[in-house]
Short mmCIF file of C-alpha atoms and ligand atoms in Angstrom, two decimals:
data_model
loop_
_atom_site.label_atom_id
_atom_site.label_comp_id
_atom_site.label_asym_id
_atom_site.label_seq_id
_atom_site.Cartn_x
_atom_site.Cartn_y
_atom_site.Cartn_z
CA UNK K 1 4.29 21.77 -8.26
CA UNK K 2 7.59 23.66 -8.41
CA UNK K 3 10.75 21.71 -8.99
CA UNK K 4 13.00 24.73 -9.32
CA UNK K 5 15.25 23.87 -6.41
CA UNK K 6 16.11 20.33 -7.36
CA UNK K 7 18.83 19.55 -9.79
CA UNK K 8 17.43 16.38 -11.20
CA UNK K 9 19.38 15.14 -14.18
CA UNK K 10 16.42 13.65 -16.03
CA UNK K 11 13.82 15.77 -17.73
CA UNK K 12 10.55 14.28 -16.61
CA UNK K 13 7.64 15.47 -18.67
CA UNK K 14 4.87 13.35 -17.28
CA UNK K 15 3.96 11.25 -14.28
CA UNK K 16 1.95 8.16 -15.12
CA UNK K 17 -0.32 6.64 -12.46
CA UNK K 18 -1.26 3.00 -13.12
CA UNK K 19 -4.14 1.44 -11.19
CA UNK K 20 -3.53 -2.05 -9.95
CA UNK K 21 -5.55 -4.53 -8.00
CA UNK K 22 -3.46 -6.14 -5.23
CA UNK K 23 -5.79 -9.13 -5.01
CA UNK K 24 -4.92 -10.07 -8.63
CA UNK K 25 -1.48 -11.14 -7.41
CA UNK K 26 -1.24 -14.76 -6.21
CA UNK K 27 1.78 -16.27 -4.48
CA UNK K 28 3.03 -19.78 -4.38
CA UNK K 29 4.75 -20.37 -1.06
CA UNK K 30 6.97 -23.11 0.23
CA UNK K 31 4.98 -26.02 1.64
CA UNK K 32 8.05 -27.46 3.40
CA UNK K 33 7.41 -26.92 7.12
CA UNK K 34 11.14 -26.81 7.84
CA UNK K 35 11.57 -23.55 5.91
CA UNK K 36 9.85 -20.18 6.06
CA UNK K 37 6.87 -19.97 3.62
CA UNK K 38 8.57 -16.99 1.94
CA UNK K 39 11.93 -18.72 1.50
CA UNK K 40 11.64 -18.53 -2.29
CA UNK K 41 8.08 -17.65 -3.39
CA UNK K 42 6.84 -17.16 -6.92
CA UNK K 43 3.89 -15.07 -8.02
CA UNK K 44 1.36 -15.02 -10.84
CA UNK K 45 -1.28 -12.60 -12.08
CA UNK K 46 -4.01 -13.32 -14.58
CA UNK K 47 -2.43 -12.83 -17.98
CA UNK K 48 -4.89 -10.20 -19.16
CA UNK K 49 -4.69 -8.15 -15.98
CA UNK K 50 -3.52 -4.58 -15.93
CA UNK K 51 -1.96 -5.49 -12.56
CA UNK K 52 0.43 -8.00 -14.06
CA UNK K 53 1.43 -5.65 -16.86
CA UNK K 54 1.97 -2.76 -14.48
CA UNK K 55 4.16 -4.84 -12.16
CA UNK K 56 6.29 -6.07 -15.07
CA UNK K 57 6.61 -2.54 -16.42
CA UNK K 58 7.68 -1.21 -13.02
CA UNK K 59 10.15 -4.10 -12.59
CA UNK K 60 11.62 -3.31 -16.01
CA UNK K 61 11.97 0.38 -15.09
CA UNK K 62 13.76 -0.60 -11.88
CA UNK K 63 16.20 -2.70 -13.88
CA UNK K 64 16.86 -0.29 -16.70
CA UNK K 65 16.08 3.28 -15.66
CA UNK K 66 17.72 5.57 -13.16
CA UNK K 67 14.40 7.23 -12.38
CA UNK K 68 12.87 5.65 -9.26
CA UNK K 69 9.38 4.13 -9.27
CA UNK K 70 6.68 4.73 -6.62
CA UNK K 71 4.73 1.71 -5.37
CA UNK K 72 2.37 0.77 -2.53
CA UNK K 73 3.41 -1.13 0.55
CA UNK K 74 1.19 -2.08 3.49
CA UNK K 75 2.77 0.70 5.59
CA UNK K 76 3.16 3.72 3.29
CA UNK K 77 4.01 4.23 -0.39
CA UNK K 78 7.68 3.73 -1.23
CA UNK K 79 9.98 5.39 -3.77
CA UNK K 80 12.04 2.51 -5.08
CA UNK K 81 15.28 2.01 -6.99
CA UNK K 82 17.72 -0.84 -7.64
CA UNK K 83 19.71 -0.79 -4.40
CA UNK K 84 22.86 -1.85 -6.22
CA UNK K 85 22.92 1.06 -8.69
CA UNK K 86 24.51 4.28 -7.49
CA UNK K 87 22.87 6.68 -9.87
CA UNK K 88 19.35 5.32 -9.32
CA UNK K 89 19.77 5.42 -5.53
CA UNK K 90 21.20 8.92 -5.64
CA UNK K 91 18.14 10.07 -7.52
CA UNK K 92 15.93 8.96 -4.62
CA UNK K 93 17.69 11.48 -2.40
CA UNK K 94 17.46 14.22 -5.01
CA UNK K 95 13.79 13.66 -5.73
CA UNK K 96 12.79 13.65 -2.08
CA UNK K 97 15.21 16.34 -0.94
CA UNK K 98 16.48 13.83 1.62
CA UNK K 99 19.66 14.36 3.69
CA UNK K 100 22.42 12.08 2.39
CA UNK K 101 23.25 10.68 5.85
CA UNK K 102 19.80 9.14 6.26
CA UNK K 103 20.07 5.51 5.10
CA UNK K 104 17.41 3.70 3.07
CA UNK K 105 15.54 0.48 3.77
CA UNK K 106 16.10 -2.35 1.29
CA UNK K 107 12.99 -4.33 0.33
CA UNK K 108 13.23 -8.01 -0.59
CA UNK K 109 10.64 -10.52 -1.80
CA UNK K 110 12.13 -13.72 -0.36
CA UNK K 111 14.45 -14.88 2.42
CA UNK K 112 16.77 -16.04 -0.32
CA UNK K 113 17.08 -12.44 -1.52
CA UNK K 114 17.68 -11.28 2.07
CA UNK K 115 20.58 -13.69 2.51
CA UNK K 116 22.15 -12.47 -0.72
CA UNK K 117 22.61 -9.08 0.94
CA UNK K 118 25.03 -10.75 3.37
CA UNK K 119 27.28 -12.12 0.61
CA UNK K 120 30.75 -10.55 0.37
CA UNK K 121 31.73 -9.58 -3.18
CA UNK K 122 34.46 -12.22 -3.46
CA UNK K 123 32.57 -15.15 -1.88
CA UNK K 124 32.10 -18.32 -3.86
CA UNK K 125 28.62 -18.65 -5.38
CA UNK K 126 28.06 -21.92 -3.55
CA UNK K 127 28.69 -20.43 -0.13
CA UNK K 128 25.57 -19.42 1.84
CA UNK K 129 25.24 -16.69 4.46
CA UNK K 130 22.85 -16.91 7.34
CA UNK K 131 20.72 -14.14 8.81
CA UNK K 132 21.79 -13.64 12.47
CA UNK K 133 19.82 -16.09 14.65
CA UNK K 134 18.43 -13.35 16.91
CA UNK K 135 16.10 -12.34 14.07
CA UNK K 136 14.61 -15.80 13.47
CA UNK K 137 11.64 -15.44 15.86
CA UNK K 138 10.85 -12.00 14.43
CA UNK K 139 11.08 -13.16 10.82
CA UNK K 140 8.94 -16.21 11.59
CA UNK K 141 6.26 -14.03 13.12
CA UNK K 142 6.34 -10.71 11.27
CA UNK K 143 7.68 -11.28 7.75
CA UNK K 144 6.31 -10.40 5.35
CA UNK K 145 5.18 -7.35 7.28
CA UNK K 146 5.99 -3.93 8.75
CA UNK K 147 9.30 -4.85 10.36
CA UNK K 148 12.79 -3.74 9.27
CA UNK K 149 15.84 -5.57 10.63
CA UNK K 150 19.43 -4.35 10.56
CA UNK K 151 21.85 -6.79 8.92
CA UNK K 152 25.65 -6.46 8.99
CA UNK K 153 27.14 -5.17 5.74
CA UNK K 154 29.50 -7.71 4.20
CA UNK K 155 32.96 -6.65 2.95
CA UNK K 156 32.55 -5.04 -0.48
CA UNK K 157 28.80 -5.20 -0.36
CA UNK K 158 27.24 -4.94 -3.80
CA UNK K 159 24.79 -2.35 -2.45
CA UNK K 160 25.29 1.26 -3.43
CA UNK K 161 26.98 3.05 -0.48
CA UNK K 162 24.24 5.70 -0.70
CA UNK K 163 21.83 3.08 0.64
CA UNK K 164 23.57 2.65 3.98
CA UNK K 165 25.21 6.10 4.18
CA UNK K 166 27.46 6.19 7.22
CA UNK K 167 26.21 2.93 8.75
CA UNK K 168 27.91 -0.47 9.00
CA UNK K 169 24.53 -2.17 8.71
CA UNK K 170 21.71 -2.24 6.20
CA UNK K 171 18.00 -2.07 7.06
CA UNK K 172 16.05 -4.87 5.33
CA UNK K 173 12.33 -5.47 5.11
CA UNK K 174 10.05 -7.99 3.43
CA UNK K 175 6.84 -6.05 2.78
CA UNK K 176 3.44 -7.76 3.07
CA UNK K 177 1.81 -5.80 0.26
CA UNK K 178 1.39 -8.14 -2.74
CA UNK K 179 2.53 -5.46 -5.19
CA UNK K 180 5.69 -4.60 -3.28
CA UNK K 181 6.56 -8.27 -2.85
CA UNK K 182 5.85 -9.05 -6.50
CA UNK K 183 7.99 -6.11 -7.58
CA UNK K 184 10.99 -7.39 -5.63
CA UNK K 185 10.48 -10.87 -7.11
CA UNK K 186 9.78 -9.74 -10.69
CA UNK K 187 12.79 -7.43 -10.81
CA UNK K 188 14.95 -9.89 -8.86
CA UNK K 189 16.51 -6.84 -7.27
CA UNK K 190 16.93 -5.57 -3.75
CA UNK K 191 14.81 -2.41 -3.83
CA UNK K 192 15.97 0.60 -1.83
CA UNK K 193 12.86 2.57 -0.91
CA UNK K 194 12.13 5.33 1.54
CA UNK K 195 8.62 6.70 1.91
CA UNK K 196 7.55 8.38 -1.34
CA UNK K 197 6.95 11.85 0.09
CA UNK K 198 8.91 15.05 -0.08
CA UNK K 199 11.31 14.95 2.85
CA UNK K 200 9.71 16.42 5.98
CA UNK K 201 6.07 16.00 4.92
CA UNK K 202 3.76 13.25 6.22
CA UNK K 203 4.39 9.92 4.51
CA UNK K 204 2.01 9.09 1.64
CA UNK K 205 -0.72 6.53 2.25
CA UNK K 206 -2.41 6.91 -1.16
CA UNK K 207 -1.10 7.24 -4.72
CA UNK K 208 -2.66 10.70 -4.80
CA UNK K 209 -0.41 11.82 -1.92
CA UNK K 210 2.60 10.60 -3.91
CA UNK K 211 1.40 12.38 -7.05
CA UNK K 212 1.01 15.65 -5.15
CA UNK K 213 4.52 15.47 -3.68
CA UNK K 214 6.40 13.96 -6.61
CA UNK K 215 4.57 15.18 -9.71
CA UNK K 216 7.07 15.34 -12.58
CA UNK K 217 9.77 14.05 -10.28
CA UNK K 218 8.87 10.43 -10.99
CA UNK K 219 7.62 8.81 -14.18
CA UNK K 220 5.59 5.96 -12.73
CA UNK K 221 3.35 5.55 -9.69
CA UNK K 222 1.63 2.21 -9.07
CA UNK K 223 -1.72 2.93 -7.46
CA UNK K 224 -2.77 0.05 -5.21
CA UNK K 225 -5.25 2.00 -3.10
CA UNK K 226 -4.88 3.09 0.52
CA UNK K 227 -2.20 1.59 2.74
CA UNK K 228 -3.63 -0.71 5.39
CA UNK K 229 -1.15 0.00 8.21
CA UNK K 230 -0.66 3.69 7.52
CA UNK K 231 2.54 4.18 9.57
CA UNK K 232 6.03 3.05 8.61
CA UNK K 233 7.71 -0.19 9.65
CA UNK K 234 9.29 -0.78 13.03
CA UNK K 235 13.10 -0.65 12.69
CA UNK K 236 14.91 -3.07 15.02
CA UNK K 237 18.57 -3.66 15.76
CA UNK K 238 19.32 -7.17 16.99
CA UNK K 239 23.07 -6.76 16.47
CA UNK K 240 23.51 -4.63 19.59
CA UNK K 241 23.01 -5.80 23.13
CA UNK K 242 20.38 -5.43 24.39
CA UNK K 243 18.45 -5.43 21.12
CA UNK K 244 16.73 -2.16 20.32
CA UNK K 245 13.81 -0.61 18.52
CA UNK K 246 15.26 2.32 16.59
CA UNK K 247 11.94 3.49 15.19
CA UNK K 248 8.53 2.40 16.52
CA UNK K 249 6.14 1.38 13.74
CA UNK K 250 3.65 -1.15 12.44
CA UNK K 251 4.81 -3.99 14.75
CA UNK K 252 4.39 -2.96 18.39
CA UNK K 253 6.93 -3.08 21.22
CA UNK K 254 4.62 -5.48 23.05
CA UNK K 255 4.57 -7.87 20.06
CA UNK K 256 8.35 -7.77 19.73
CA UNK K 257 8.89 -8.32 23.42
CA UNK K 258 6.99 -11.60 23.20
CA UNK K 259 9.68 -13.06 20.93
CA UNK K 260 12.50 -15.19 22.26
CA UNK K 261 15.66 -13.13 22.73
CA UNK K 262 13.71 -9.85 22.56
CA UNK K 263 12.22 -9.82 26.07
CA UNK K 264 14.63 -7.07 27.14
CA UNK K 265 14.35 -4.93 23.99
CA UNK K 266 14.91 -1.21 24.57
CA UNK K 267 13.41 1.68 22.63
CA UNK K 268 15.79 4.33 21.43
CA UNK K 269 14.77 7.87 22.04
CA UNK K 270 15.00 10.24 19.10
CA UNK K 271 16.64 13.15 20.83
CA UNK K 272 19.28 10.95 22.34
CA UNK K 273 18.54 10.99 26.06
CA UNK K 274 16.51 9.15 28.67
CA UNK K 275 13.45 7.09 28.13
CA UNK K 276 11.89 6.45 24.81
CA UNK K 277 8.54 7.90 25.53
CA UNK K 278 7.41 4.33 25.74
CA UNK K 279 6.02 5.17 29.16
CA UNK K 280 5.87 2.22 31.48
CA UNK K 281 6.44 0.00 28.46
CA UNK K 282 9.63 1.47 27.11
CA UNK K 283 12.91 0.59 28.72
CA UNK K 284 15.30 3.48 29.21
CA UNK K 285 18.16 4.14 26.85
CA UNK K 286 20.56 7.02 27.09
CA UNK K 287 22.19 6.56 23.71
CA UNK K 288 22.04 8.86 20.71
CA UNK K 289 19.40 8.14 18.07
CA UNK K 290 20.49 5.13 16.12
CA UNK K 291 18.21 5.45 13.12
CA UNK K 292 19.70 8.59 11.60
CA UNK K 293 16.30 9.54 10.17
CA UNK K 294 14.91 9.98 13.64
CA UNK K 295 16.82 13.18 14.27
CA UNK K 296 15.17 15.05 11.42
CA UNK K 297 11.92 16.92 11.59
CA UNK K 298 9.33 14.75 9.95
CA UNK K 299 5.72 14.12 9.27
CA UNK K 300 4.73 17.76 9.58
CA UNK K 301 1.96 19.38 7.67
CA UNK K 302 2.65 23.03 6.86
CA UNK K 303 0.04 24.18 9.37
CA UNK K 304 0.78 24.45 13.09
CA UNK K 305 0.16 21.29 15.11
CA UNK K 306 -0.99 21.44 18.75
CA UNK K 307 -0.77 17.99 20.26
CA UNK K 308 -2.70 17.28 23.48
CA UNK K 309 -1.27 14.47 25.58
CA UNK K 310 -3.74 12.02 27.15
CA UNK K 311 -5.37 13.33 30.35
CA UNK K 312 -5.47 16.91 29.15
CA UNK K 313 -8.87 18.50 28.66
CA UNK K 314 -10.45 19.02 25.28
CA UNK K 315 -9.81 22.65 24.31
CA UNK K 316 -12.76 25.00 24.79
CA UNK K 317 -14.08 27.06 21.89
CA UNK K 318 -12.43 30.13 23.42
CA UNK K 319 -9.11 28.31 23.47
CA UNK K 320 -9.59 27.13 19.89
CA UNK K 321 -10.40 30.64 18.77
CA UNK K 322 -7.30 32.06 20.47
CA UNK K 323 -5.08 29.88 18.26
CA UNK K 324 -6.85 30.56 14.97
CA UNK K 325 -5.39 33.86 13.87
CA UNK K 326 -2.06 34.81 12.54
CA UNK K 327 -3.32 34.05 9.03
CA UNK K 328 -3.81 36.86 6.55
CA UNK K 329 -7.28 35.84 5.58
CA UNK K 330 -10.31 37.33 7.25
CA UNK K 331 -11.69 33.91 8.01
CA UNK K 332 -9.29 31.50 9.68
CA UNK K 333 -9.65 27.76 9.32
CA UNK K 334 -8.93 25.60 12.28
CA UNK K 335 -8.49 21.83 12.42
CA UNK K 336 -9.56 19.42 15.14
CA UNK K 337 -8.58 15.74 15.01
CA UNK K 338 -10.32 13.68 17.66
CA UNK K 339 -9.49 10.19 18.88
CA UNK K 340 -10.83 8.51 22.01
CA UNK K 341 -12.32 11.08 24.39
CA UNK K 342 -13.01 14.39 22.71
CA UNK K 343 -16.57 15.17 21.72
CA UNK K 344 -17.57 16.45 18.32
CA UNK K 345 -18.32 20.17 18.62
CA UNK K 346 -22.05 20.81 18.62
CA UNK K 347 -23.88 23.20 16.29
CA UNK K 348 -23.89 26.00 18.86
CA UNK K 349 -20.11 25.81 19.32
CA UNK K 350 -19.51 25.69 15.58
CA UNK K 351 -21.78 28.70 15.15
CA UNK K 352 -20.03 30.57 17.99
CA UNK K 353 -16.75 30.12 16.17
CA UNK K 354 -18.19 31.03 12.79
CA UNK K 355 -19.50 34.31 14.16
CA UNK K 356 -15.93 35.07 15.11
CA UNK K 357 -14.61 34.22 11.64
CA UNK K 358 -13.28 30.79 12.55
CA UNK K 359 -14.24 27.83 10.37
CA UNK K 360 -13.77 24.29 11.62
CA UNK K 361 -12.33 21.31 9.76
CA UNK K 362 -13.04 18.44 12.09
CA UNK K 363 -12.42 14.73 11.77
CA UNK K 364 -12.46 11.65 13.97
CA UNK K 365 -9.38 9.48 13.55
CA UNK K 366 -11.26 6.64 15.23
CA UNK K 367 -10.67 5.02 18.57
CA UNK K 368 -8.65 1.86 17.88
CA UNK K 369 -4.89 2.13 17.49
CA UNK K 370 -5.11 0.46 14.09
CA UNK K 371 -7.65 2.92 12.75
CA UNK K 372 -5.81 5.95 14.12
CA UNK K 373 -2.55 4.71 12.53
CA UNK K 374 -4.25 4.15 9.20
CA UNK K 375 -5.92 7.55 9.06
CA UNK K 376 -3.28 9.78 10.64
CA UNK K 377 -1.06 10.86 7.74
CA UNK K 378 -4.01 11.36 5.38
CA UNK K 379 -5.74 13.55 7.96
CA UNK K 380 -2.59 15.66 8.47
CA UNK K 381 -2.36 16.18 4.73
CA UNK K 382 -6.05 17.07 4.55
CA UNK K 383 -5.43 19.93 7.00
CA UNK K 384 -3.01 21.53 4.56
CA UNK K 385 -5.29 20.85 1.61
CA UNK K 386 -8.12 22.66 3.38
CA UNK K 387 -5.99 25.66 4.28
CA UNK K 388 -6.05 25.07 8.03
CA UNK K 389 -3.73 27.37 10.03
CA UNK K 390 -3.55 25.29 13.21
CA UNK K 391 -4.75 21.77 13.96
CA UNK K 392 -5.53 20.59 17.48
CA UNK K 393 -4.94 16.85 17.88
CA UNK K 394 -6.06 14.55 20.66
CA UNK K 395 -3.11 12.29 21.51
CA UNK K 396 -3.39 8.72 22.80
CA UNK K 397 -1.62 6.51 25.34
CA UNK K 398 1.76 5.21 24.19
CA UNK K 399 1.01 1.53 24.31
CA UNK K 400 0.54 -0.88 21.38
CA UNK K 401 0.02 1.17 18.17
CA UNK K 402 0.02 4.31 20.35
CA UNK K 403 3.82 4.31 20.63
CA UNK K 404 4.29 4.77 16.87
CA UNK K 405 1.31 7.14 16.54
CA UNK K 406 2.63 9.42 19.29
CA UNK K 407 6.19 9.21 17.95
CA UNK K 408 4.96 10.65 14.63
CA UNK K 409 2.68 13.19 16.30
CA UNK K 410 5.39 14.49 18.64
CA UNK K 411 7.63 15.06 15.64
CA UNK K 412 4.85 16.86 13.78
CA UNK K 413 3.87 19.01 16.76
CA UNK K 414 4.82 22.66 17.12
CA UNK K 415 3.26 22.74 20.61
CA UNK K 416 2.72 19.83 23.00
CA UNK K 417 0.08 20.42 25.66
CA UNK K 418 0.60 18.59 28.93
CA UNK K 419 -1.83 18.65 31.78
CA UNK K 420 -0.34 21.66 33.58
CA UNK K 421 -0.33 23.77 30.36
CA UNK K 422 -4.06 23.69 29.88
O1 TXA C 1 7.48 1.16 6.21
C1 TXA C 1 8.57 1.59 5.85
O2 TXA C 1 9.61 1.35 6.48
C2 TXA C 1 8.59 2.46 4.59
C3 TXA C 1 8.15 1.62 3.40
C4 TXA C 1 8.31 2.32 2.09
O3 TXA C 1 8.82 0.40 3.42
N1 TXA C 1 9.89 3.02 4.39
C5 TXA C 1 10.37 4.01 5.17
O4 TXA C 1 11.62 4.46 4.81
O5 TXA C 1 9.76 4.50 6.10
P1 TXA C 1 12.23 5.83 5.34
O6 TXA C 1 13.45 6.01 4.55
O7 TXA C 1 11.23 6.88 5.26
O8 TXA C 1 12.67 5.51 6.81
C6 TXA C 1 13.75 4.64 7.06
C7 TXA C 1 14.18 4.74 8.51
C8 TXA C 1 14.94 6.03 8.78
O9 TXA C 1 14.63 6.50 10.08
C9 TXA C 1 16.39 5.55 8.69
O10 TXA C 1 17.26 6.38 9.40
C10 TXA C 1 16.30 4.15 9.27
O11 TXA C 1 15.07 3.65 8.80
N2 TXA C 1 17.38 3.27 8.78
C11 TXA C 1 17.52 2.76 7.55
N3 TXA C 1 18.68 2.02 7.47
C12 TXA C 1 19.25 2.09 8.68
C13 TXA C 1 20.47 1.57 9.24
N4 TXA C 1 21.32 0.84 8.52
N5 TXA C 1 20.75 1.88 10.52
C14 TXA C 1 19.91 2.61 11.27
N6 TXA C 1 18.75 3.13 10.80
C15 TXA C 1 18.43 2.88 9.52
MG1 MG C 2 10.13 8.60 5.51
#
């Protein structure tokens, strides 16, 4: 992996991957029904476990080193640093090749930690700061989990300004993954962490994906297996009126709309105009993208991506073949990712293509929104690994998990096929 174009101040000679078992981590939650169970949790691991040692080592690195640490969350792997330390946070941007105006999400392990982010620098230690009430129903229902809320930045926030970039708010999330939670608790730090991929590539859902992208750019990767959700958190802004979803993700629009105060939530469109692509479900919003990250090209494998919207026909073998060339090799590899309607190509079709020097790399992403979300980024990466020149992808309806899936796919797509184009 070449690192010639980054000017990373630390010489990193090796990248260590430590296997951990998330189910080794046990939490003690608050039993008081008047407070949230994750008000101030503690965790334990069996003393002999590699998991416990790895979490403590990673927490120590977060506290003492400026080199960020990669760790699993339930959505995607994160690249974490102490959110209060400038140099460590700056290194996240350098390692990923991330634009400086794209703010980072801060991960916390307790509500107590979340409230600390609201504390102005000169406030008395006895004073407490409350999370805006609009978020209470969301926090009660979805934390810990794949939901990021925007909190107002206090005067002289102790966070590094690189975390929030040009914003007056900070995105905060309590992850559900035991390792991510334990890391925030063990380090007692707010952890700034974007997805642990090279900027622009699909987010990593396994430690292997992280290792491929960030080899010798990080020193430590905690390997907790595959991410269960597979797509990033939903980013919501309850400070504006009406409240808005800035990035669709692991918690759906429909789930958010069920919460008190969020019935009229709008979905911001990435390119700044009109409806969100939420179809009948997404309320219109004409404003510019509010999550700065949404304006950048994202999630793209290197190969071409042809996305077929629902109600378009499955491409014929002739159509597939017509998109396969443009590569230098004599045999072109072509990807097909199916979801709900497309049929697996039969032996005769595969043979027809092979006779014309086209090899197929085919995969079903599944039919449920959850399964498609979980498999999507890994399947996009596989296409590059297998040397595919173009992948044809069967899109899904934009309801429930489909809104986030199609948001990522539309960003990855070089061509979007609508009914009239076929
Ligand atoms: O699931 C996730 O959210 C993962 C895991 C690691 O937690 N993290 C993640 O981070 O996806 P990242 O940096 O890849 O995406 C963060 C998104 C970007 O679109 C960014 O612009 C937006 O959140 N964001 C962060 N802070 C913001 C703020 N203060 N205002 C508006 N948007 C913000
Ligand atoms: Mg990302």
